[in-house]
Amino acid sequence: MSNAPNCILAQHCSLADGPKCTRLCGSYIAMHGFNGAGGRVGAANLPDEYRMVTIANSPARASQAAVYAKLDPYVATFARQFEEGPTERIKSLYLVSASPGTGKTTTAAAVTNEYITRHFIGSIQRNRQALDRPAYFLDVNAWQTLYNEFNRARVPDDVAEPAARQFYAQMQAAKTAPFVVLDDIGVREVTEGFRGDLHAIINHRATNGLITIYTSNVAIDELPQVFKEIEPRLVDRIRDMCIVLPFVGESKRGLRRSA
C-alpha cells in the first residue's frame, strides 16, 4: 500500500504511489519521523489535526476563496529563502476575522507545511542540509496556560519547574525559527510579565526580518490597546512587515475542524 496519504511531500514527489513510496523512504522519515509523528513536521509543533493540511487540500479553501487566491502566489515567494545577497523580503501575514472558527488557524498551518516542504526540497536541490526546525507553531493561549502553571501562588516545584522549562523552550523556538505562527495573538487578559514575553518574541522576529504568521480576532489597528502601547511602535513594525488577510463569514466549527 502506498504511503503517499501520510506524506506531506507526496504532491511534489515523482515516486508517490509507486513501489518505493513506503514508510522507509528517507524523505518521509526526514519530514515525519519513523513513527509518523516526528521529523520536521513534528518539530514544528503543529497540532496533529493540521499536520497534513496544505494550501491545495485545506478545508478553508472553498469558504475563503479570496484569501487563498492570494496565498497561491504568496507561497511561491518562499523560494527567496535560497537567494544569495540582497533580495526582496518574504512578507509576514496577519490573518484576521472578528468571528472565531473561520479557518485562520487551518490556513496558518497549511502555509506552515508549505514552507517546511519548500525548505526541505529546496535544500536537497542545492545539496544543503535542511534545518531540523525550519518552522514553528506557537498556540499563544496554550503558552499562556503554561505561564500560569508556574506563576501561581503555592504551585508545587514538581509542577512549576517542568512548566517553566517548557515555556521558555517554546519561547526560544518561537524567537529563532525562520518561520513561525503565533496563533491567536489578541489575548487580552494577561499579566504584564506574560505580555512582555510575547512582545519579546514579536520584537525579536520583526527586528531580524523573520517570517511570522499571526492569527487574531483583533483588527491590526486595535493591537495597541491589546498590547498596552501608548506609542504603537511594535504594532507599526508588525504592520510594516505584514500582508493583512481578512477572513469572512461565521464560525464553521460545528461543521468541521477549521479554527
C-alpha positions as CSV (number, residue, x, y, z in Angstrom):
1,M,0.0,0.0,0.0
2,S,1.3,3.5,-0.9
3,N,2.4,5.8,1.9
4,A,1.5,8.9,-0.1
5,P,-1.6,9.8,2.0
6,N,0.7,10.0,5.1
7,C,3.4,12.1,3.5
8,I,3.3,15.9,3.0
9,L,5.8,15.6,0.2
10,A,3.5,13.4,-1.9
11,Q,2.2,16.2,-4.1
12,H,5.7,17.1,-5.2
13,C,7.2,13.6,-5.4
14,S,7.6,11.6,-8.6
15,L,7.8,8.4,-6.6
16,A,4.5,8.9,-4.8
17,D,2.1,5.9,-5.2
18,G,4.9,3.8,-6.6
19,P,6.6,0.8,-5.0
20,K,9.2,2.9,-3.3
21,C,6.5,5.0,-1.6
22,T,6.8,3.4,1.9
23,R,7.4,4.4,5.5
24,L,11.0,3.5,4.9
25,C,11.5,6.4,2.4
26,G,14.3,8.6,3.7
27,S,12.5,11.8,2.7
28,Y,9.3,10.6,4.5
29,I,11.3,9.9,7.7
30,A,13.0,13.3,7.4
31,M,9.6,15.0,7.3
32,H,7.5,12.8,9.6
33,G,9.9,10.6,11.6
34,F,9.9,6.8,11.9
35,N,6.6,6.8,13.7
36,G,4.9,9.5,11.6
37,A,4.8,12.0,14.5
38,G,8.4,13.3,14.4
39,G,10.7,14.8,11.7
40,R,10.4,18.4,10.6
41,V,6.7,18.4,10.8
42,G,6.7,17.1,14.3
43,A,9.4,19.6,15.3
44,A,7.2,22.4,14.1
45,N,4.8,21.7,17.0
46,L,1.7,21.7,14.7
47,P,-1.4,20.1,16.3
48,D,-2.0,16.6,15.0
49,E,-5.1,17.6,13.0
50,Y,-3.1,20.1,10.9
51,R,0.0,18.1,10.1
52,M,-1.3,17.1,6.6
53,V,-3.0,20.3,5.7
54,T,-1.7,22.1,2.6
55,I,-2.9,25.1,0.5
56,A,-4.3,22.7,-2.0
57,N,-6.3,20.5,0.4
58,S,-7.2,23.0,3.1
59,P,-10.8,22.7,4.2
60,A,-10.9,26.5,4.5
61,R,-10.0,27.0,0.8
62,A,-13.6,27.0,-0.5
63,S,-15.1,29.3,2.1
64,Q,-12.1,31.8,2.0
65,A,-11.6,31.9,-1.8
66,A,-10.3,35.5,-1.8
67,V,-7.6,34.7,0.8
68,Y,-6.4,31.5,-1.0
69,A,-6.2,33.4,-4.3
70,K,-3.5,35.5,-2.6
71,L,-1.9,32.6,-0.9
72,D,-1.1,30.6,-4.0
73,P,1.4,33.3,-5.3
74,Y,2.5,34.0,-1.8
75,V,3.9,30.6,-1.1
76,A,5.8,30.8,-4.3
77,T,7.9,33.6,-2.7
78,F,9.3,31.0,-0.3
79,A,12.0,30.3,-2.9
80,R,13.6,33.6,-1.9
81,Q,15.0,32.0,1.2
82,F,17.7,30.4,-1.1
83,E,18.6,33.6,-2.9
84,E,22.1,35.0,-2.3
85,G,22.8,38.6,-1.5
86,P,20.2,41.4,-1.1
87,T,16.7,40.1,-2.0
88,E,13.1,41.1,-1.5
89,R,12.0,40.0,1.9
90,I,9.3,37.3,2.3
91,K,6.4,39.1,3.9
92,S,4.7,38.0,7.0
93,L,0.9,37.5,7.2
94,Y,-1.8,38.8,9.5
95,L,-4.9,36.5,9.3
96,V,-7.8,38.2,11.0
97,S,-11.6,37.9,11.5
98,A,-13.9,39.1,14.2
99,S,-15.5,35.7,14.4
100,P,-13.6,32.6,15.5
101,G,-13.8,29.4,13.5
102,T,-13.4,30.9,10.1
103,G,-10.3,29.0,9.0
104,K,-7.4,31.2,10.2
105,T,-5.6,28.5,12.2
106,T,-6.2,25.9,9.5
107,T,-4.8,28.3,6.9
108,A,-1.8,29.2,9.1
109,A,-1.0,25.5,9.4
110,A,-1.3,25.0,5.7
111,V,1.1,27.8,5.0
112,T,3.5,26.4,7.6
113,N,3.5,23.0,5.9
114,E,4.1,24.7,2.5
115,Y,7.2,26.5,4.0
116,I,8.5,23.3,5.5
117,T,8.1,21.4,2.3
118,R,9.7,24.1,0.1
119,H,12.6,24.5,2.6
120,F,13.3,20.7,2.5
121,I,13.0,20.3,-1.3
122,G,15.0,23.5,-2.0
123,S,17.7,22.4,0.4
124,I,18.0,19.0,-1.2
125,Q,18.1,20.5,-4.7
126,R,21.0,22.7,-3.7
127,N,22.9,20.0,-1.8
128,R,22.3,21.7,1.5
129,Q,21.3,20.2,4.8
130,A,17.8,21.2,5.6
131,L,17.2,22.7,9.0
132,D,15.8,20.4,11.6
133,R,13.2,23.0,12.6
134,P,12.6,25.5,9.8
135,A,9.2,26.4,11.1
136,Y,7.4,26.5,14.5
137,F,3.7,26.8,15.6
138,L,3.0,28.6,18.9
139,D,-0.5,28.4,20.3
140,V,-0.5,31.7,22.4
141,N,-3.4,30.6,24.6
142,A,-1.7,27.3,25.4
143,W,1.5,29.1,26.0
144,Q,-0.2,31.4,28.5
145,T,-1.6,28.4,30.3
146,L,2.0,27.1,30.8
147,Y,2.9,30.6,32.1
148,N,0.1,30.4,34.7
149,E,1.2,27.0,35.8
150,F,4.5,28.2,37.3
151,N,3.4,31.8,38.3
152,R,0.5,31.0,40.6
153,A,0.9,31.0,44.4
154,R,1.8,27.8,46.1
155,V,2.4,25.8,42.9
156,P,4.5,22.7,43.8
157,D,8.0,22.7,42.4
158,D,7.4,19.4,40.6
159,V,4.6,21.2,38.6
160,A,6.2,24.6,38.3
161,E,9.7,23.6,37.1
162,P,8.7,21.4,34.1
163,A,6.1,24.1,33.0
164,A,8.7,26.8,33.2
165,R,11.2,24.8,31.2
166,Q,8.6,24.0,28.6
167,F,7.5,27.6,28.4
168,Y,11.0,29.0,27.8
169,A,11.9,26.3,25.4
170,Q,8.8,27.3,23.3
171,M,9.7,30.9,23.6
172,Q,13.2,30.3,22.3
173,A,11.9,28.2,19.4
174,A,9.3,30.9,18.5
175,K,12.0,33.6,18.6
176,T,14.5,31.9,16.4
177,A,12.8,29.6,13.8
178,P,12.9,31.2,10.3
179,F,9.2,30.8,10.0
180,V,6.7,31.0,12.9
181,V,3.0,31.0,13.5
182,L,1.7,33.0,16.5
183,D,-1.8,31.7,16.8
184,D,-4.3,34.0,18.4
185,I,-2.2,36.9,19.5
186,G,-5.2,39.1,20.5
187,V,-5.2,37.7,24.1
188,R,-6.4,40.5,26.4
189,E,-6.5,39.2,30.0
190,V,-2.8,38.7,30.6
191,T,-0.2,39.8,33.2
192,E,2.5,42.3,32.4
193,G,5.1,39.5,32.6
194,F,3.4,37.3,30.0
195,R,2.7,40.3,27.7
196,G,6.4,41.2,28.0
197,D,7.5,37.7,26.9
198,L,5.1,37.8,24.0
199,H,6.4,41.2,23.0
200,A,9.9,39.9,23.2
201,I,9.1,37.2,20.6
202,I,7.4,39.6,18.2
203,N,10.1,42.3,18.6
204,H,12.9,39.9,18.0
205,R,11.3,38.5,14.9
206,A,10.4,41.9,13.5
207,T,13.8,43.3,14.2
208,N,15.5,40.4,12.4
209,G,13.1,40.2,9.5
210,L,11.9,36.7,10.2
211,I,8.7,35.5,8.7
212,T,5.7,35.4,11.1
213,I,2.1,34.4,10.5
214,Y,-0.2,36.0,13.1
215,T,-3.8,34.8,13.6
216,S,-6.1,37.1,15.5
217,N,-9.7,38.1,16.2
218,V,-8.5,41.6,16.7
219,A,-8.0,44.0,13.8
220,I,-4.4,45.1,13.4
221,D,-5.3,48.7,14.2
222,E,-6.7,47.6,17.6
223,L,-3.4,45.9,18.7
224,P,-2.0,48.9,20.5
225,Q,-4.9,48.6,23.0
226,V,-4.3,44.9,23.4
227,F,-0.5,45.4,23.8
228,K,-1.0,48.4,26.1
229,E,1.2,50.5,23.8
230,I,1.0,54.3,24.3
231,E,3.2,54.7,21.2
232,P,2.4,51.8,18.9
233,R,6.0,51.1,17.8
234,L,5.7,47.3,17.9
235,V,2.4,47.3,16.1
236,D,3.8,49.7,13.5
237,R,6.6,47.2,13.0
238,I,4.1,44.3,12.6
239,R,2.0,46.3,10.1
240,D,5.1,47.3,8.1
241,M,6.1,43.7,7.5
242,C,2.7,42.1,7.0
243,I,0.1,41.4,4.4
244,V,-3.3,41.6,6.2
245,L,-5.7,39.0,5.0
246,P,-9.3,39.3,6.4
247,F,-11.4,36.2,6.7
248,V,-15.1,36.3,6.1
249,G,-18.2,34.5,7.4
250,E,-19.1,33.0,10.7
251,S,-17.7,30.1,12.7
252,K,-17.8,26.7,11.0
253,R,-16.5,24.7,13.9
254,G,-19.9,22.9,14.3
255,L,-19.4,21.7,10.7
256,R,-15.7,20.9,10.6
257,R,-12.4,21.4,12.5
258,S,-11.4,24.8,10.9
259,A,-10.2,27.2,13.7
